[in-house]
Amino acid sequence: LVDYFRRAQARKALGKVEEAISDLKRILDIEPRNSAALKDLSAWTGEVDLCAGSINSLYKLIDISEATGSSDLRRIKISEVGSKEVSVKSEQKSMKSTTSVDGSTSQSPNPRLLKDPPANWFQLERDLRELIPFGDSLSPQAIDYLCSLEPQNYKSVIGGSLTSSCLGRFVRAMVASSSLSSTEKAERLKSLANLPRFSVAWMLAEDSDRQAVDRLLQEMPTGLQESLKSFFL
């Protein structure tokens, strides 16, 4: 993706607009929601609704009735499987202490945390579509949801699927969160930086997301800042 993006910029600078557009479309074939490629493609072609078009172009509608007879169709039960460890941590994170009249403490659910932390990438994408139905503005529930995912689980949940938009959401959630300490935010940034596709996602990150990272670093003690600056140059 990096090579395609750089070549597109170079070709555009040389006046080879068609070739540059072809490179951007190649990026979108691989990563349909790449915001940087969509932004440049929209600017260079004058097309506004590129996001939906790029995604829809990846799918071909097939008439099931033509593919198979009705007698071949049958219902199957689909159940979602996930990590038990993540679910247990979710229950722990979603509980808060309350004190009764007699001075004893009890645990009650956090009313804002409506969903368990995701166990895999597909669950993460599905839940975020529900929590962020319009635009890219994070609701309080989306912020709590993203922050509830423990950094040690980033690799198993996100793995090699990290995109610039996903990275931006995690960063903005950390900025907006009042429940995470500086150390916890630093651990999450470092875990994101250690994911396989981080370098590409960071290179294509929006300026606003880069500013959000700068804000996070400024709020951290000097020691934590220095340990993270090498990743977020």
mmCIF file of C-alpha atoms in Angstrom:
data_model
loop_
_atom_site.group_PDB
_atom_site.id
_atom_site.type_symbol
_atom_site.label_atom_id
_atom_site.label_comp_id
_atom_site.label_asym_id
_atom_site.label_seq_id
_atom_site.Cartn_x
_atom_site.Cartn_y
_atom_site.Cartn_z
ATOM 1 C CA LEU A 1 0.000 0.000 0.000
ATOM 2 C CA VAL A 2 2.823 2.389 0.807
ATOM 3 C CA ASP A 3 4.401 1.867 -2.607
ATOM 4 C CA TYR A 4 1.112 2.418 -4.418
ATOM 5 C CA PHE A 5 0.381 5.579 -2.437
ATOM 6 C CA ARG A 6 3.841 7.051 -3.015
ATOM 7 C CA ARG A 7 3.741 6.193 -6.693
ATOM 8 C CA ALA A 8 0.313 7.808 -7.014
ATOM 9 C CA GLN A 9 1.619 11.025 -5.470
ATOM 10 C CA ALA A 10 4.673 10.986 -7.730
ATOM 11 C CA ARG A 11 2.634 10.355 -10.868
ATOM 12 C CA LYS A 12 0.213 13.128 -9.933
ATOM 13 C CA ALA A 13 3.129 15.527 -9.499
ATOM 14 C CA LEU A 14 4.375 14.558 -12.981
ATOM 15 C CA GLY A 15 0.967 15.193 -14.490
ATOM 16 C CA LYS A 16 0.187 11.505 -15.015
ATOM 17 C CA VAL A 17 -3.237 11.784 -13.438
ATOM 18 C CA GLU A 18 -4.775 8.641 -14.950
ATOM 19 C CA GLU A 19 -1.897 6.478 -13.750
ATOM 20 C CA ALA A 20 -2.071 8.113 -10.310
ATOM 21 C CA ILE A 21 -5.803 7.415 -10.077
ATOM 22 C CA SER A 22 -5.150 3.806 -11.067
ATOM 23 C CA ASP A 23 -2.730 3.437 -8.140
ATOM 24 C CA LEU A 24 -5.279 4.881 -5.708
ATOM 25 C CA LYS A 25 -7.932 2.490 -6.963
ATOM 26 C CA ARG A 26 -5.508 -0.375 -6.420
ATOM 27 C CA ILE A 27 -5.139 0.729 -2.779
ATOM 28 C CA LEU A 28 -8.930 0.744 -2.405
ATOM 29 C CA ASP A 29 -9.165 -2.739 -3.881
ATOM 30 C CA ILE A 30 -6.976 -3.896 -0.999
ATOM 31 C CA GLU A 31 -8.303 -1.559 1.705
ATOM 32 C CA PRO A 32 -11.716 -0.138 0.656
ATOM 33 C CA ARG A 33 -11.989 2.301 3.572
ATOM 34 C CA ASN A 34 -8.525 3.819 3.268
ATOM 35 C CA SER A 35 -9.334 7.442 4.085
ATOM 36 C CA ALA A 36 -6.184 8.941 2.539
ATOM 37 C CA ALA A 37 -6.725 7.194 -0.799
ATOM 38 C CA LEU A 38 -10.434 8.071 -0.812
ATOM 39 C CA LYS A 39 -9.659 11.703 -0.046
ATOM 40 C CA ASP A 40 -7.130 12.057 -2.879
ATOM 41 C CA LEU A 41 -9.261 10.097 -5.332
ATOM 42 C CA SER A 42 -12.222 12.338 -4.573
ATOM 43 C CA ALA A 43 -10.091 15.449 -5.083
ATOM 44 C CA TRP A 44 -8.555 14.213 -8.332
ATOM 45 C CA THR A 45 -11.721 12.851 -9.930
ATOM 46 C CA GLY A 46 -14.347 15.183 -8.508
ATOM 47 C CA GLU A 47 -16.459 12.243 -7.367
ATOM 48 C CA VAL A 48 -18.013 12.682 -3.924
ATOM 49 C CA ASP A 49 -19.512 9.334 -2.890
ATOM 50 C CA LEU A 50 -16.426 7.223 -3.430
ATOM 51 C CA CYS A 51 -16.517 5.286 -0.179
ATOM 52 C CA ALA A 52 -19.705 3.380 -0.943
ATOM 53 C CA GLY A 53 -18.715 2.883 -4.552
ATOM 54 C CA SER A 54 -15.326 1.460 -3.665
ATOM 55 C CA ILE A 55 -16.793 -0.972 -1.190
ATOM 56 C CA ASN A 56 -19.648 -2.030 -3.423
ATOM 57 C CA SER A 57 -17.267 -2.657 -6.298
ATOM 58 C CA LEU A 58 -15.724 -5.487 -4.311
ATOM 59 C CA TYR A 59 -18.939 -7.470 -4.280
ATOM 60 C CA LYS A 60 -20.827 -9.149 -7.070
ATOM 61 C CA LEU A 61 -24.495 -9.840 -6.499
ATOM 62 C CA ILE A 62 -25.508 -13.371 -7.409
ATOM 63 C CA ASP A 63 -29.052 -14.648 -7.802
ATOM 64 C CA ILE A 64 -29.201 -17.634 -5.448
ATOM 65 C CA SER A 65 -32.106 -19.110 -7.372
ATOM 66 C CA GLU A 66 -29.841 -19.435 -10.402
ATOM 67 C CA ALA A 67 -26.967 -20.920 -8.431
ATOM 68 C CA THR A 68 -28.944 -23.698 -6.789
ATOM 69 C CA GLY A 69 -32.387 -25.183 -6.680
ATOM 70 C CA SER A 70 -34.724 -24.476 -3.790
ATOM 71 C CA SER A 71 -34.457 -28.106 -2.718
ATOM 72 C CA ASP A 72 -30.743 -27.621 -2.021
ATOM 73 C CA LEU A 73 -31.323 -24.779 0.410
ATOM 74 C CA ARG A 74 -31.407 -25.439 4.123
ATOM 75 C CA ARG A 75 -31.095 -23.459 7.332
ATOM 76 C CA ILE A 76 -27.943 -23.692 9.378
ATOM 77 C CA LYS A 77 -27.382 -22.464 12.900
ATOM 78 C CA ILE A 78 -24.568 -19.963 13.327
ATOM 79 C CA SER A 79 -23.101 -19.256 16.732
ATOM 80 C CA GLU A 80 -20.331 -16.833 17.603
ATOM 81 C CA VAL A 81 -17.284 -18.119 19.402
ATOM 82 C CA GLY A 82 -14.795 -15.956 21.218
ATOM 83 C CA SER A 83 -12.162 -15.787 23.864
ATOM 84 C CA LYS A 84 -13.363 -16.717 27.333
ATOM 85 C CA GLU A 85 -10.500 -14.747 28.799
ATOM 86 C CA VAL A 86 -11.637 -11.553 27.073
ATOM 87 C CA SER A 87 -15.215 -12.056 28.288
ATOM 88 C CA VAL A 88 -14.074 -12.531 31.876
ATOM 89 C CA LYS A 89 -12.007 -9.359 31.733
ATOM 90 C CA SER A 90 -15.001 -7.557 30.278
ATOM 91 C CA GLU A 91 -17.092 -8.471 33.284
ATOM 92 C CA GLN A 92 -14.349 -7.245 35.576
ATOM 93 C CA LYS A 93 -13.923 -3.972 33.683
ATOM 94 C CA SER A 94 -17.663 -3.320 33.488
ATOM 95 C CA MET A 95 -18.153 -3.562 37.268
ATOM 96 C CA LYS A 96 -17.797 -0.657 39.658
ATOM 97 C CA SER A 97 -17.859 -0.568 43.447
ATOM 98 C CA THR A 98 -20.843 0.820 45.317
ATOM 99 C CA THR A 99 -21.177 1.328 49.047
ATOM 100 C CA SER A 100 -24.386 0.410 50.839
ATOM 101 C CA VAL A 101 -25.849 2.039 53.935
ATOM 102 C CA ASP A 102 -24.184 -0.466 56.262
ATOM 103 C CA GLY A 103 -20.774 0.295 54.770
ATOM 104 C CA SER A 104 -20.376 -2.921 52.759
ATOM 105 C CA THR A 105 -19.287 -2.765 49.146
ATOM 106 C CA SER A 106 -20.865 -4.483 46.186
ATOM 107 C CA GLN A 107 -20.282 -4.630 42.453
ATOM 108 C CA SER A 108 -22.743 -3.266 39.915
ATOM 109 C CA PRO A 109 -22.485 -3.160 36.109
ATOM 110 C CA ASN A 110 -21.229 -0.044 34.367
ATOM 111 C CA PRO A 111 -24.400 1.186 32.593
ATOM 112 C CA ARG A 112 -22.427 2.771 29.748
ATOM 113 C CA LEU A 113 -20.555 -0.397 28.744
ATOM 114 C CA LEU A 114 -23.240 -2.100 26.670
ATOM 115 C CA LYS A 115 -21.017 -4.631 24.908
ATOM 116 C CA ASP A 116 -18.269 -7.017 25.923
ATOM 117 C CA PRO A 117 -14.798 -6.336 24.506
ATOM 118 C CA PRO A 118 -14.398 -7.982 21.080
ATOM 119 C CA ALA A 119 -12.876 -11.434 20.763
ATOM 120 C CA ASN A 120 -11.899 -11.053 17.097
ATOM 121 C CA TRP A 121 -11.674 -8.526 14.264
ATOM 122 C CA PHE A 122 -15.084 -9.349 12.811
ATOM 123 C CA GLN A 123 -16.805 -8.747 16.140
ATOM 124 C CA LEU A 124 -14.912 -5.464 16.529
ATOM 125 C CA GLU A 125 -16.061 -4.263 13.097
ATOM 126 C CA ARG A 126 -19.653 -5.374 13.707
ATOM 127 C CA ASP A 127 -19.902 -3.744 17.127
ATOM 128 C CA LEU A 128 -18.389 -0.474 15.905
ATOM 129 C CA ARG A 129 -20.936 -0.314 13.083
ATOM 130 C CA GLU A 130 -23.647 -0.485 15.735
ATOM 131 C CA LEU A 131 -21.988 1.965 18.127
ATOM 132 C CA ILE A 132 -20.982 4.432 15.380
ATOM 133 C CA PRO A 133 -23.912 4.285 12.925
ATOM 134 C CA PHE A 134 -23.335 7.706 11.368
ATOM 135 C CA GLY A 135 -20.085 9.436 10.456
ATOM 136 C CA ASP A 136 -16.993 8.764 12.524
ATOM 137 C CA SER A 137 -17.828 10.596 15.755
ATOM 138 C CA LEU A 138 -17.324 8.403 18.820
ATOM 139 C CA SER A 139 -20.234 8.044 21.213
ATOM 140 C CA PRO A 140 -19.561 7.555 24.956
ATOM 141 C CA GLN A 141 -20.439 3.877 24.499
ATOM 142 C CA ALA A 142 -17.964 3.546 21.618
ATOM 143 C CA ILE A 143 -15.247 5.208 23.707
ATOM 144 C CA ASP A 144 -15.821 2.814 26.612
ATOM 145 C CA TYR A 145 -15.970 -0.131 24.220
ATOM 146 C CA LEU A 146 -12.645 0.657 22.534
ATOM 147 C CA CYS A 147 -10.936 1.375 25.846
ATOM 148 C CA SER A 148 -12.259 -1.847 27.390
ATOM 149 C CA LEU A 149 -10.098 -3.947 25.062
ATOM 150 C CA GLU A 150 -6.939 -4.826 26.962
ATOM 151 C CA PRO A 151 -3.691 -4.023 25.087
ATOM 152 C CA GLN A 152 -2.407 -7.585 25.456
ATOM 153 C CA ASN A 153 -5.399 -8.690 23.357
ATOM 154 C CA TYR A 154 -4.740 -6.279 20.462
ATOM 155 C CA LYS A 155 -2.673 -8.834 18.566
ATOM 156 C CA SER A 156 -5.304 -11.579 18.760
ATOM 157 C CA VAL A 157 -8.237 -9.255 18.001
ATOM 158 C CA ILE A 158 -6.769 -6.807 15.463
ATOM 159 C CA GLY A 159 -3.770 -8.767 14.209
ATOM 160 C CA GLY A 160 -2.841 -7.778 10.662
ATOM 161 C CA SER A 161 -6.121 -5.946 9.995
ATOM 162 C CA LEU A 162 -5.141 -2.549 11.418
ATOM 163 C CA THR A 163 -6.190 0.351 9.176
ATOM 164 C CA SER A 164 -5.636 4.080 9.520
ATOM 165 C CA SER A 165 -9.303 4.611 10.418
ATOM 166 C CA CYS A 166 -9.200 1.882 13.069
ATOM 167 C CA LEU A 167 -6.008 3.338 14.525
ATOM 168 C CA GLY A 168 -7.620 6.771 14.607
ATOM 169 C CA ARG A 169 -10.639 5.498 16.499
ATOM 170 C CA PHE A 170 -8.518 3.885 19.192
ATOM 171 C CA VAL A 171 -6.418 7.039 19.558
ATOM 172 C CA ARG A 172 -9.445 9.339 19.779
ATOM 173 C CA ALA A 173 -11.080 7.018 22.291
ATOM 174 C CA MET A 174 -7.994 7.262 24.502
ATOM 175 C CA VAL A 175 -8.014 11.056 24.282
ATOM 176 C CA ALA A 176 -11.689 11.186 25.261
ATOM 177 C CA SER A 177 -11.427 8.572 28.015
ATOM 178 C CA SER A 178 -11.420 9.750 31.618
ATOM 179 C CA SER A 179 -11.070 6.235 33.025
ATOM 180 C CA LEU A 180 -7.628 5.365 31.626
ATOM 181 C CA SER A 181 -4.453 6.507 33.347
ATOM 182 C CA SER A 182 -1.424 7.818 31.447
ATOM 183 C CA THR A 183 0.288 4.471 31.933
ATOM 184 C CA GLU A 184 -2.701 2.575 30.542
ATOM 185 C CA LYS A 185 -2.858 4.885 27.536
ATOM 186 C CA ALA A 186 0.878 4.431 26.954
ATOM 187 C CA GLU A 187 0.486 0.642 27.067
ATOM 188 C CA ARG A 188 -2.283 0.824 24.475
ATOM 189 C CA LEU A 189 -0.289 3.083 22.159
ATOM 190 C CA LYS A 190 2.716 0.782 22.383
ATOM 191 C CA SER A 191 0.591 -2.300 21.670
ATOM 192 C CA LEU A 192 -0.925 -0.599 18.623
ATOM 193 C CA ALA A 193 2.559 0.361 17.424
ATOM 194 C CA ASN A 194 3.667 -3.276 17.641
ATOM 195 C CA LEU A 195 0.906 -4.554 15.342
ATOM 196 C CA PRO A 196 2.043 -5.822 11.901
ATOM 197 C CA ARG A 197 0.394 -3.101 9.783
ATOM 198 C CA PHE A 198 1.021 -0.175 12.113
ATOM 199 C CA SER A 199 3.625 1.563 9.926
ATOM 200 C CA VAL A 200 1.218 1.717 6.972
ATOM 201 C CA ALA A 201 -1.744 2.762 9.120
ATOM 202 C CA TRP A 202 0.292 5.521 10.782
ATOM 203 C CA MET A 203 1.664 6.800 7.483
ATOM 204 C CA LEU A 204 -1.892 7.136 6.124
ATOM 205 C CA ALA A 205 -3.355 8.523 9.360
ATOM 206 C CA GLU A 206 -5.382 11.725 9.260
ATOM 207 C CA ASP A 207 -3.766 14.920 10.555
ATOM 208 C CA SER A 208 -6.409 15.113 13.290
ATOM 209 C CA ASP A 209 -5.436 11.641 14.516
ATOM 210 C CA ARG A 210 -1.751 12.596 14.525
ATOM 211 C CA GLN A 211 -2.629 15.650 16.597
ATOM 212 C CA ALA A 212 -4.554 13.400 18.979
ATOM 213 C CA VAL A 213 -1.431 11.266 19.482
ATOM 214 C CA ASP A 214 0.617 14.407 20.153
ATOM 215 C CA ARG A 215 -1.933 15.413 22.762
ATOM 216 C CA LEU A 216 -1.725 12.002 24.425
ATOM 217 C CA LEU A 217 2.068 12.150 24.530
ATOM 218 C CA GLN A 218 2.063 15.651 26.005
ATOM 219 C CA GLU A 219 -0.139 14.476 28.868
ATOM 220 C CA MET A 220 2.280 11.678 29.758
ATOM 221 C CA PRO A 221 5.346 11.828 32.003
ATOM 222 C CA THR A 222 8.640 12.394 30.190
ATOM 223 C CA GLY A 223 9.724 8.776 30.545
ATOM 224 C CA LEU A 224 6.606 7.458 28.823
ATOM 225 C CA GLN A 225 6.845 10.104 26.102
ATOM 226 C CA GLU A 226 10.388 9.121 25.197
ATOM 227 C CA SER A 227 9.512 5.424 25.001
ATOM 228 C CA LEU A 228 6.768 6.124 22.438
ATOM 229 C CA LYS A 229 8.196 8.924 20.297
ATOM 230 C CA SER A 230 10.204 6.524 18.153
ATOM 231 C CA PHE A 231 6.956 4.870 17.012
ATOM 232 C CA PHE A 232 4.954 8.041 16.348
ATOM 233 C CA LEU A 233 7.349 10.224 14.368
#
